[in-house]
Amino acid sequence: MTAAFVFDAMLCLLLVGTAVSAVAGRDLFASIAFFVTYGILIGLAWLRLGAVDVALAEAAIGAGLTGVLLIGAWSMLQRRCGDGGNDPAMPVLPKLAAAAVSVTVTGMLALAVLALPVGAPGLVPLVTENLSESGVGNPVTAVLLNFRAYDTLMESIVLLIALVAVWALTPKELWGGVPGLRQHARPDGVLATFGRLLPPLGLVVAVYVVWAGSEMPGGAFQAGTILAAVWLLVVMAGIAEEPRMSSRLLRLALVVGPAVFLGVGLVGAAFGSFLGLPVDFAKALILAIEFALTFSIAVTLALLVAGTPREGT
Amino acid sequence: MNLAEAFTILFVVAGIFFFVAGTVGLLRFPDTHTRLHALTKADNLGLGLIAFGLAFRMPDVWGVAKLGLVWLLAVLAAATVAQLVARAALDRLPDLDEKGGAR
């Protein structure tokens, strides 16, 4: 087991190292690069802990999608301020305040972890005992979409609110336009070829990840990120355009996931408990929620990356 | 140690060599295009050799096929990105020359 220990120790050192570099670095772009690397390493750490679902989500959303969002924000800063947004004259007081808040939260989390009873099985026996009634074989999906579906419902709505916040930054005269920057891919270039080659495979993988999520690691958030990435590639390759912000179909796509989730929850409320799934239909209902959620999450994430509408549309 | 394990060690070590060489090239080479050249060797050959080495440890043919697919997708993405970065760097070359040549 010494090889495993050496690997884990190196992983921990790399995690702390990349985290410090991401926070303390002077160059904004380097900080983003370190943050993405940190996300990949965190994914690896979750994998070492046996939490494959979390590892998938971290790699896809924490490292991949957040990285794209940060690079997008960086290039926008560079266009507006010229110096990549590196502001040497940031006042000391906000820096100190941010450091104090971070240290306090870290300390509280550390205390919470240390206060946990050592060696106790936690909620694992409870989940294992009731797994047969959840309708799925993956305990993580059982918790996320049946036993504690409340949290997942909130998460999907938070994502929608984030997009509403981004859209709220739209200047009045651009409202309803085509979101994102104009793409300049050459029609016969490698990106155009790649953008035609990859999407069919990406679609198959995304559908597989949702379907597999009921029995194995996978699920709506991971598959949604894959779908969003496929769509972003198609847009970047100049094969298709983002739909207008004012499109009714687009808005329907955004809310269908949370709406189906909420609808199933309300039907459950009529028959006993809110978000309670009847044992006989649990699997079908969970899959229906997962597929609808995947679609909405994909559309929301892709639009989060695209941002506010461009000029002159 | 049986033959399959020996093959795994041989090819994974060879793959790691290409990754190390690619990383050294990325850090030491003078400009974007030579750095890309070093980086894509690590992606193509390094990952290919490691995937090939790990294929000997797969329980069935599906595992081998998945490794092959992972390698194929990584090569496709790396080749495409290398082309895009190279083209973007080409556009900036005159700009670099004004500052006293490529770094």
Short mmCIF file of C-alpha atoms in Angstrom, two decimals:
data_model
loop_
_atom_site.label_atom_id
_atom_site.label_comp_id
_atom_site.label_asym_id
_atom_site.label_seq_id
_atom_site.Cartn_x
_atom_site.Cartn_y
_atom_site.Cartn_z
CA MET A 1 0.00 0.00 0.00
CA THR A 2 3.02 2.30 0.08
CA ALA A 3 2.73 3.14 -3.63
CA ALA A 4 -0.88 4.25 -3.06
CA PHE A 5 0.23 6.36 -0.09
CA VAL A 6 2.99 8.07 -2.11
CA PHE A 7 0.48 8.78 -4.89
CA ASP A 8 -2.06 10.28 -2.44
CA ALA A 9 0.60 12.37 -0.70
CA MET A 10 1.78 13.75 -4.07
CA LEU A 11 -1.82 14.45 -5.07
CA CYS A 12 -2.40 16.39 -1.82
CA LEU A 13 0.78 18.43 -2.31
CA LEU A 14 -0.16 19.21 -5.92
CA LEU A 15 -3.68 20.21 -4.79
CA VAL A 16 -2.38 22.67 -2.21
CA GLY A 17 0.29 23.92 -4.63
CA THR A 18 -2.11 24.59 -7.51
CA ALA A 19 -4.67 26.15 -5.13
CA VAL A 20 -2.07 28.55 -3.71
CA SER A 21 -0.81 29.39 -7.21
CA ALA A 22 -4.35 30.06 -8.41
CA VAL A 23 -5.10 32.43 -5.52
CA ALA A 24 -1.72 34.10 -4.98
CA GLY A 25 -0.58 34.46 -8.62
CA ARG A 26 -0.20 37.97 -10.05
CA ASP A 27 -1.06 37.07 -13.64
CA LEU A 28 -4.82 36.53 -14.04
CA PHE A 29 -4.51 34.12 -16.97
CA ALA A 30 -1.97 31.97 -15.10
CA SER A 31 -4.36 31.89 -12.13
CA ILE A 32 -7.12 30.55 -14.41
CA ALA A 33 -4.76 27.90 -15.80
CA PHE A 34 -3.90 26.84 -12.24
CA PHE A 35 -7.59 26.81 -11.28
CA VAL A 36 -8.42 24.43 -14.16
CA THR A 37 -5.49 22.18 -13.21
CA TYR A 38 -6.70 22.28 -9.61
CA GLY A 39 -10.17 21.18 -10.78
CA ILE A 40 -8.73 18.19 -12.67
CA LEU A 41 -6.68 17.21 -9.59
CA ILE A 42 -9.76 17.53 -7.34
CA GLY A 43 -11.55 15.19 -9.76
CA LEU A 44 -8.67 12.75 -9.36
CA ALA A 45 -8.89 13.08 -5.56
CA TRP A 46 -12.63 12.24 -5.64
CA LEU A 47 -11.77 9.24 -7.79
CA ARG A 48 -9.25 8.10 -5.15
CA LEU A 49 -12.02 8.43 -2.54
CA GLY A 50 -14.26 6.21 -4.65
CA ALA A 51 -16.76 8.99 -5.44
CA VAL A 52 -16.86 8.55 -9.22
CA ASP A 53 -20.07 10.60 -9.65
CA VAL A 54 -18.52 13.60 -7.91
CA ALA A 55 -15.26 13.13 -9.85
CA LEU A 56 -17.18 13.24 -13.16
CA ALA A 57 -19.11 16.35 -12.12
CA GLU A 58 -15.97 18.08 -10.86
CA ALA A 59 -14.00 17.38 -14.04
CA ALA A 60 -16.88 18.42 -16.32
CA ILE A 61 -18.28 21.43 -14.46
CA GLY A 62 -15.60 22.45 -11.93
CA ALA A 63 -12.64 22.26 -14.28
CA GLY A 64 -14.08 22.28 -17.82
CA LEU A 65 -17.08 24.58 -17.82
CA THR A 66 -15.92 26.96 -15.08
CA GLY A 67 -12.56 27.17 -16.88
CA VAL A 68 -14.31 28.21 -20.10
CA LEU A 69 -16.41 30.80 -18.19
CA LEU A 70 -13.29 32.24 -16.52
CA ILE A 71 -11.32 32.43 -19.79
CA GLY A 72 -14.34 34.13 -21.40
CA ALA A 73 -14.44 36.66 -18.57
CA TRP A 74 -10.67 37.18 -18.85
CA SER A 75 -10.76 37.89 -22.59
CA MET A 76 -13.66 40.31 -22.07
CA LEU A 77 -11.66 42.12 -19.36
CA GLN A 78 -8.70 42.30 -21.71
CA ARG A 79 -10.83 43.82 -24.46
CA ARG A 80 -12.29 46.43 -22.11
CA CYS A 81 -9.29 47.30 -19.89
CA GLY A 82 -6.41 46.32 -22.17
CA ASP A 83 -4.16 44.83 -19.49
CA GLY A 84 -5.92 41.51 -18.98
CA GLY A 85 -7.71 42.86 -15.96
CA ASN A 86 -4.60 42.72 -13.80
CA ASP A 87 -5.18 45.60 -11.44
CA PRO A 88 -2.02 46.33 -9.45
CA ALA A 89 -3.72 48.95 -7.33
CA MET A 90 -6.33 46.74 -5.65
CA PRO A 91 -6.89 48.20 -2.18
CA VAL A 92 -5.58 46.25 0.80
CA LEU A 93 -8.79 46.34 2.85
CA PRO A 94 -10.96 44.22 0.47
CA LYS A 95 -8.05 41.79 0.13
CA LEU A 96 -7.81 41.42 3.91
CA ALA A 97 -11.59 41.06 4.21
CA ALA A 98 -11.63 38.32 1.54
CA ALA A 99 -8.75 36.53 3.27
CA ALA A 100 -10.51 36.76 6.67
CA VAL A 101 -13.76 35.32 5.26
CA SER A 102 -11.91 32.48 3.49
CA VAL A 103 -9.89 31.59 6.59
CA THR A 104 -13.05 31.63 8.76
CA VAL A 105 -15.00 29.39 6.37
CA THR A 106 -12.03 26.99 6.04
CA GLY A 107 -11.69 26.88 9.84
CA MET A 108 -15.41 26.19 10.31
CA LEU A 109 -15.32 23.41 7.69
CA ALA A 110 -12.26 21.88 9.37
CA LEU A 111 -14.05 21.99 12.74
CA ALA A 112 -17.14 20.38 11.21
CA VAL A 113 -15.05 17.55 9.70
CA LEU A 114 -13.16 17.01 12.97
CA ALA A 115 -16.45 16.97 14.93
CA LEU A 116 -17.78 14.04 12.86
CA PRO A 117 -17.87 10.77 14.81
CA VAL A 118 -14.85 8.65 13.81
CA GLY A 119 -15.59 5.27 12.25
CA ALA A 120 -19.36 5.80 12.17
CA PRO A 121 -20.99 4.50 8.97
CA GLY A 122 -23.00 7.72 8.50
CA LEU A 123 -26.10 7.35 6.33
CA VAL A 124 -24.69 4.52 4.20
CA PRO A 125 -26.66 1.67 5.91
CA LEU A 126 -29.89 3.68 5.64
CA VAL A 127 -29.38 4.21 1.89
CA THR A 128 -28.31 0.60 1.26
CA GLU A 129 -31.32 -0.69 3.18
CA ASN A 130 -33.80 1.36 1.15
CA LEU A 131 -32.03 1.18 -2.23
CA SER A 132 -34.48 -1.44 -3.56
CA GLU A 133 -37.34 1.04 -3.05
CA SER A 134 -35.62 3.90 -4.87
CA GLY A 135 -36.07 2.44 -8.35
CA VAL A 136 -32.36 2.75 -9.24
CA GLY A 137 -29.21 0.79 -8.47
CA ASN A 138 -26.76 3.68 -8.12
CA PRO A 139 -26.94 4.88 -4.47
CA VAL A 140 -25.82 8.38 -5.50
CA THR A 141 -28.71 8.73 -7.97
CA ALA A 142 -31.07 7.25 -5.37
CA VAL A 143 -30.07 9.99 -2.91
CA LEU A 144 -30.00 12.81 -5.49
CA LEU A 145 -33.33 12.06 -7.17
CA ASN A 146 -35.35 10.19 -4.59
CA PHE A 147 -34.25 10.35 -0.93
CA ARG A 148 -32.99 13.95 -1.06
CA ALA A 149 -34.48 15.18 -4.34
CA TYR A 150 -35.12 18.56 -2.71
CA ASP A 151 -31.44 19.56 -3.02
CA THR A 152 -31.24 18.54 -6.67
CA LEU A 153 -34.42 20.47 -7.49
CA MET A 154 -32.94 23.56 -5.84
CA GLU A 155 -29.66 23.10 -7.72
CA SER A 156 -31.40 22.99 -11.09
CA ILE A 157 -33.34 26.14 -10.20
CA VAL A 158 -30.19 27.92 -8.96
CA LEU A 159 -28.62 27.26 -12.36
CA LEU A 160 -31.61 28.88 -14.04
CA ILE A 161 -31.38 31.90 -11.71
CA ALA A 162 -27.68 32.25 -12.59
CA LEU A 163 -28.65 32.55 -16.26
CA VAL A 164 -31.36 35.07 -15.40
CA ALA A 165 -28.67 37.10 -13.61
CA VAL A 166 -26.39 36.98 -16.68
CA TRP A 167 -29.28 37.97 -18.98
CA ALA A 168 -30.15 40.83 -16.62
CA LEU A 169 -26.80 42.43 -17.59
CA THR A 170 -27.99 42.79 -21.21
CA PRO A 171 -28.10 46.42 -22.41
CA LYS A 172 -31.67 47.42 -23.24
CA GLU A 173 -31.12 47.91 -26.97
CA LEU A 174 -29.63 44.40 -27.36
CA TRP A 175 -32.39 42.57 -25.47
CA GLY A 176 -33.73 39.55 -27.34
CA GLY A 177 -30.72 39.28 -29.66
CA VAL A 178 -28.34 36.42 -30.42
CA PRO A 179 -26.17 35.69 -27.38
CA GLY A 180 -22.40 35.29 -27.56
CA LEU A 181 -19.62 36.61 -29.74
CA ARG A 182 -19.56 36.38 -33.52
CA GLN A 183 -17.50 33.31 -34.49
CA HIS A 184 -14.84 33.45 -37.18
CA ALA A 185 -14.17 29.80 -38.03
CA ARG A 186 -12.99 29.19 -41.60
CA PRO A 187 -15.67 27.11 -43.36
CA ASP A 188 -13.09 24.60 -44.67
CA GLY A 189 -10.83 24.69 -41.59
CA VAL A 190 -10.00 21.98 -39.06
CA LEU A 191 -12.46 23.36 -36.50
CA ALA A 192 -15.33 23.04 -38.99
CA THR A 193 -14.34 19.41 -39.64
CA PHE A 194 -13.98 18.70 -35.91
CA GLY A 195 -17.34 20.37 -35.27
CA ARG A 196 -18.99 17.95 -37.72
CA LEU A 197 -17.09 14.86 -36.61
CA LEU A 198 -17.51 15.01 -32.84
CA PRO A 199 -21.19 15.91 -32.15
CA PRO A 200 -22.71 12.51 -33.13
CA LEU A 201 -20.32 10.75 -30.74
CA GLY A 202 -20.87 13.40 -28.06
CA LEU A 203 -24.65 12.90 -28.28
CA VAL A 204 -24.32 9.13 -27.87
CA VAL A 205 -21.99 9.56 -24.88
CA ALA A 206 -24.33 12.10 -23.24
CA VAL A 207 -27.41 9.86 -23.61
CA TYR A 208 -25.37 6.93 -22.29
CA VAL A 209 -24.20 8.91 -19.25
CA VAL A 210 -27.81 9.77 -18.25
CA TRP A 211 -29.04 6.23 -18.88
CA ALA A 212 -26.10 4.67 -17.02
CA GLY A 213 -26.68 7.10 -14.14
CA SER A 214 -29.48 4.95 -12.74
CA GLU A 215 -27.21 1.93 -12.19
CA MET A 216 -23.65 3.30 -12.43
CA PRO A 217 -21.88 6.64 -11.97
CA GLY A 218 -23.36 9.27 -14.28
CA GLY A 219 -26.38 11.55 -14.32
CA ALA A 220 -28.02 14.72 -15.51
CA PHE A 221 -25.36 17.29 -14.57
CA GLN A 222 -22.48 15.33 -16.14
CA ALA A 223 -24.45 14.52 -19.30
CA GLY A 224 -25.76 18.08 -19.49
CA THR A 225 -22.21 19.41 -19.51
CA ILE A 226 -21.26 17.02 -22.34
CA LEU A 227 -24.28 18.17 -24.38
CA ALA A 228 -23.47 21.83 -23.68
CA ALA A 229 -19.87 21.24 -24.82
CA VAL A 230 -21.11 19.61 -28.04
CA TRP A 231 -23.38 22.58 -28.76
CA LEU A 232 -20.61 25.11 -27.98
CA LEU A 233 -18.33 23.27 -30.40
CA VAL A 234 -21.01 23.39 -33.12
CA VAL A 235 -21.42 27.14 -32.56
CA MET A 236 -17.66 27.82 -32.46
CA ALA A 237 -17.15 25.83 -35.66
CA GLY A 238 -19.64 28.15 -37.37
CA ILE A 239 -22.03 25.29 -38.25
CA ALA A 240 -25.02 26.71 -36.35
CA GLU A 241 -25.92 29.94 -34.57
CA GLU A 242 -27.17 30.42 -31.03
CA PRO A 243 -30.95 30.95 -30.97
CA ARG A 244 -32.27 34.42 -30.20
CA MET A 245 -32.72 35.23 -26.53
CA SER A 246 -36.36 36.10 -27.26
CA SER A 247 -37.15 32.64 -28.72
CA ARG A 248 -40.08 31.00 -26.94
CA LEU A 249 -38.75 27.53 -27.77
CA LEU A 250 -35.45 28.38 -26.09
CA ARG A 251 -37.17 29.57 -22.93
CA LEU A 252 -39.30 26.42 -22.90
CA ALA A 253 -36.08 24.35 -23.17
CA LEU A 254 -34.65 26.23 -20.19
CA VAL A 255 -37.56 25.50 -17.86
CA VAL A 256 -38.66 22.01 -18.99
CA GLY A 257 -36.24 20.20 -16.65
CA PRO A 258 -37.08 22.01 -13.41
CA ALA A 259 -40.77 22.02 -14.47
CA VAL A 260 -40.93 18.23 -14.95
CA PHE A 261 -39.08 17.80 -11.64
CA LEU A 262 -41.46 20.15 -9.84
CA GLY A 263 -44.49 18.57 -11.54
CA VAL A 264 -43.52 15.07 -10.39
CA GLY A 265 -42.94 16.51 -6.93
CA LEU A 266 -46.38 18.11 -6.86
CA VAL A 267 -48.09 14.89 -8.02
CA GLY A 268 -46.22 13.19 -5.17
CA ALA A 269 -47.54 15.83 -2.80
CA ALA A 270 -51.10 15.01 -3.89
CA PHE A 271 -50.53 11.34 -3.02
CA GLY A 272 -48.68 11.81 0.25
CA SER A 273 -45.33 13.57 0.31
CA PHE A 274 -43.79 16.29 -1.88
CA LEU A 275 -41.17 14.73 -4.21
CA GLY A 276 -42.08 11.27 -2.90
CA LEU A 277 -41.88 8.68 -5.70
CA PRO A 278 -44.15 5.58 -5.70
CA VAL A 279 -41.95 2.44 -5.65
CA ASP A 280 -43.55 0.89 -8.78
CA PHE A 281 -42.95 3.91 -11.02
CA ALA A 282 -39.79 5.24 -9.34
CA LYS A 283 -37.36 4.21 -12.09
CA ALA A 284 -39.49 5.57 -14.94
CA LEU A 285 -40.09 8.83 -13.07
CA ILE A 286 -36.41 9.25 -12.17
CA LEU A 287 -35.40 8.66 -15.81
CA ALA A 288 -38.04 11.14 -17.03
CA ILE A 289 -36.74 13.77 -14.59
CA GLU A 290 -33.11 13.01 -15.48
CA PHE A 291 -33.62 13.31 -19.26
CA ALA A 292 -35.63 16.54 -18.95
CA LEU A 293 -33.06 17.94 -16.50
CA THR A 294 -30.15 16.97 -18.77
CA PHE A 295 -31.70 18.88 -21.66
CA SER A 296 -32.39 22.01 -19.58
CA ILE A 297 -28.99 21.91 -17.86
CA ALA A 298 -27.26 21.63 -21.25
CA VAL A 299 -29.15 24.63 -22.67
CA THR A 300 -28.58 26.68 -19.49
CA LEU A 301 -24.84 25.93 -19.32
CA ALA A 302 -24.34 26.68 -23.02
CA LEU A 303 -26.14 30.02 -22.65
CA LEU A 304 -24.14 30.85 -19.51
CA VAL A 305 -20.97 30.48 -21.60
CA ALA A 306 -22.45 32.50 -24.49
CA GLY A 307 -23.34 35.39 -22.16
CA THR A 308 -25.13 38.55 -23.24
CA PRO A 309 -26.19 39.30 -26.86
CA ARG A 310 -23.73 40.75 -29.34
CA GLU A 311 -24.05 44.13 -31.00
CA GLY A 312 -25.84 44.62 -34.29
CA THR A 313 -28.20 41.65 -34.41
CA MET B 1 5.93 -11.32 -13.47
CA ASN B 2 4.22 -12.67 -16.56
CA LEU B 3 4.56 -11.46 -20.13
CA ALA B 4 1.47 -9.20 -20.06
CA GLU B 5 2.76 -7.33 -16.99
CA ALA B 6 6.17 -6.92 -18.61
CA PHE B 7 4.52 -5.43 -21.73
CA THR B 8 2.45 -3.07 -19.55
CA ILE B 9 5.54 -1.79 -17.72
CA LEU B 10 7.54 -1.47 -20.95
CA PHE B 11 4.93 0.53 -22.86
CA VAL B 12 3.79 2.70 -19.93
CA VAL B 13 7.40 3.64 -19.17
CA ALA B 14 7.94 4.45 -22.85
CA GLY B 15 4.75 6.57 -22.76
CA ILE B 16 5.94 8.42 -19.66
CA PHE B 17 9.25 9.12 -21.44
CA PHE B 18 7.36 10.88 -24.25
CA PHE B 19 5.31 12.90 -21.75
CA VAL B 20 8.47 14.00 -19.92
CA ALA B 21 10.20 14.83 -23.21
CA GLY B 22 7.11 16.76 -24.38
CA THR B 23 6.99 18.71 -21.11
CA VAL B 24 10.70 19.54 -21.29
CA GLY B 25 10.16 20.72 -24.87
CA LEU B 26 7.16 22.83 -23.81
CA LEU B 27 9.28 24.55 -21.17
CA ARG B 28 12.53 24.88 -23.14
CA PHE B 29 11.61 25.51 -26.79
CA PRO B 30 11.81 29.12 -27.99
CA ASP B 31 8.43 29.82 -29.64
CA THR B 32 4.80 28.70 -29.89
CA HIS B 33 5.19 26.48 -32.94
CA THR B 34 8.15 24.47 -31.65
CA ARG B 35 6.41 24.15 -28.26
CA LEU B 36 3.28 22.84 -29.99
CA HIS B 37 5.44 20.35 -31.85
CA ALA B 38 6.76 19.03 -28.51
CA LEU B 39 3.33 19.01 -26.87
CA THR B 40 1.53 17.08 -29.62
CA LYS B 41 4.18 14.33 -29.51
CA ALA B 42 3.35 13.82 -25.81
CA ASP B 43 -0.38 13.70 -26.58
CA ASN B 44 -0.13 11.34 -29.55
CA LEU B 45 2.71 8.96 -28.76
CA GLY B 46 2.81 9.29 -24.97
CA LEU B 47 -0.89 8.68 -24.44
CA GLY B 48 -0.95 6.07 -27.22
CA LEU B 49 1.85 4.05 -25.61
CA ILE B 50 0.28 4.31 -22.14
CA ALA B 51 -3.13 3.22 -23.49
CA PHE B 52 -1.45 0.36 -25.37
CA GLY B 53 0.39 -0.71 -22.22
CA LEU B 54 -2.78 -0.60 -20.10
CA ALA B 55 -4.66 -2.61 -22.75
CA PHE B 56 -2.78 -5.70 -21.50
CA ARG B 57 -4.48 -5.26 -18.10
CA MET B 58 -8.03 -4.98 -19.45
CA PRO B 59 -10.36 -7.86 -18.53
CA ASP B 60 -12.12 -8.00 -21.91
CA VAL B 61 -12.07 -6.65 -25.46
CA TRP B 62 -14.54 -3.87 -24.57
CA GLY B 63 -12.07 -2.39 -22.12
CA VAL B 64 -9.41 -2.40 -24.84
CA ALA B 65 -11.85 -0.76 -27.26
CA LYS B 66 -12.66 1.96 -24.70
CA LEU B 67 -8.94 2.68 -24.21
CA GLY B 68 -8.57 2.89 -27.99
CA LEU B 69 -11.49 5.31 -28.22
CA VAL B 70 -10.04 7.49 -25.43
CA TRP B 71 -6.75 7.67 -27.31
CA LEU B 72 -8.45 8.37 -30.65
CA LEU B 73 -10.57 11.21 -29.19
CA ALA B 74 -7.57 12.74 -27.41
CA VAL B 75 -5.53 12.63 -30.63
CA LEU B 76 -8.39 14.18 -32.61
CA ALA B 77 -8.83 16.99 -30.07
CA ALA B 78 -5.08 17.57 -29.69
CA ALA B 79 -4.51 17.71 -33.45
CA THR B 80 -7.40 20.16 -33.94
CA VAL B 81 -6.35 22.40 -31.05
CA ALA B 82 -2.71 22.34 -32.20
CA GLN B 83 -3.83 23.56 -35.66
CA LEU B 84 -5.93 26.34 -34.14
CA VAL B 85 -3.21 27.51 -31.73
CA ALA B 86 -0.60 27.40 -34.51
CA ARG B 87 -2.79 29.51 -36.80
CA ALA B 88 -3.54 32.00 -34.03
CA ALA B 89 0.19 32.25 -33.25
CA LEU B 90 0.93 32.80 -36.96
CA ASP B 91 -1.31 35.88 -36.95
CA ARG B 92 0.64 37.36 -34.07
CA LEU B 93 4.14 36.74 -35.46
CA PRO B 94 4.77 40.27 -36.89
CA ASP B 95 3.70 41.69 -33.53
CA LEU B 96 6.25 39.54 -31.75
CA ASP B 97 9.01 40.58 -34.18
CA GLU B 98 8.55 44.21 -33.32
CA LYS B 99 9.33 43.46 -29.71
CA GLY B 100 12.62 41.92 -30.72
CA GLY B 101 11.83 38.54 -32.20
CA ALA B 102 10.02 35.53 -30.84
CA ARG B 103 10.71 34.85 -27.22
#
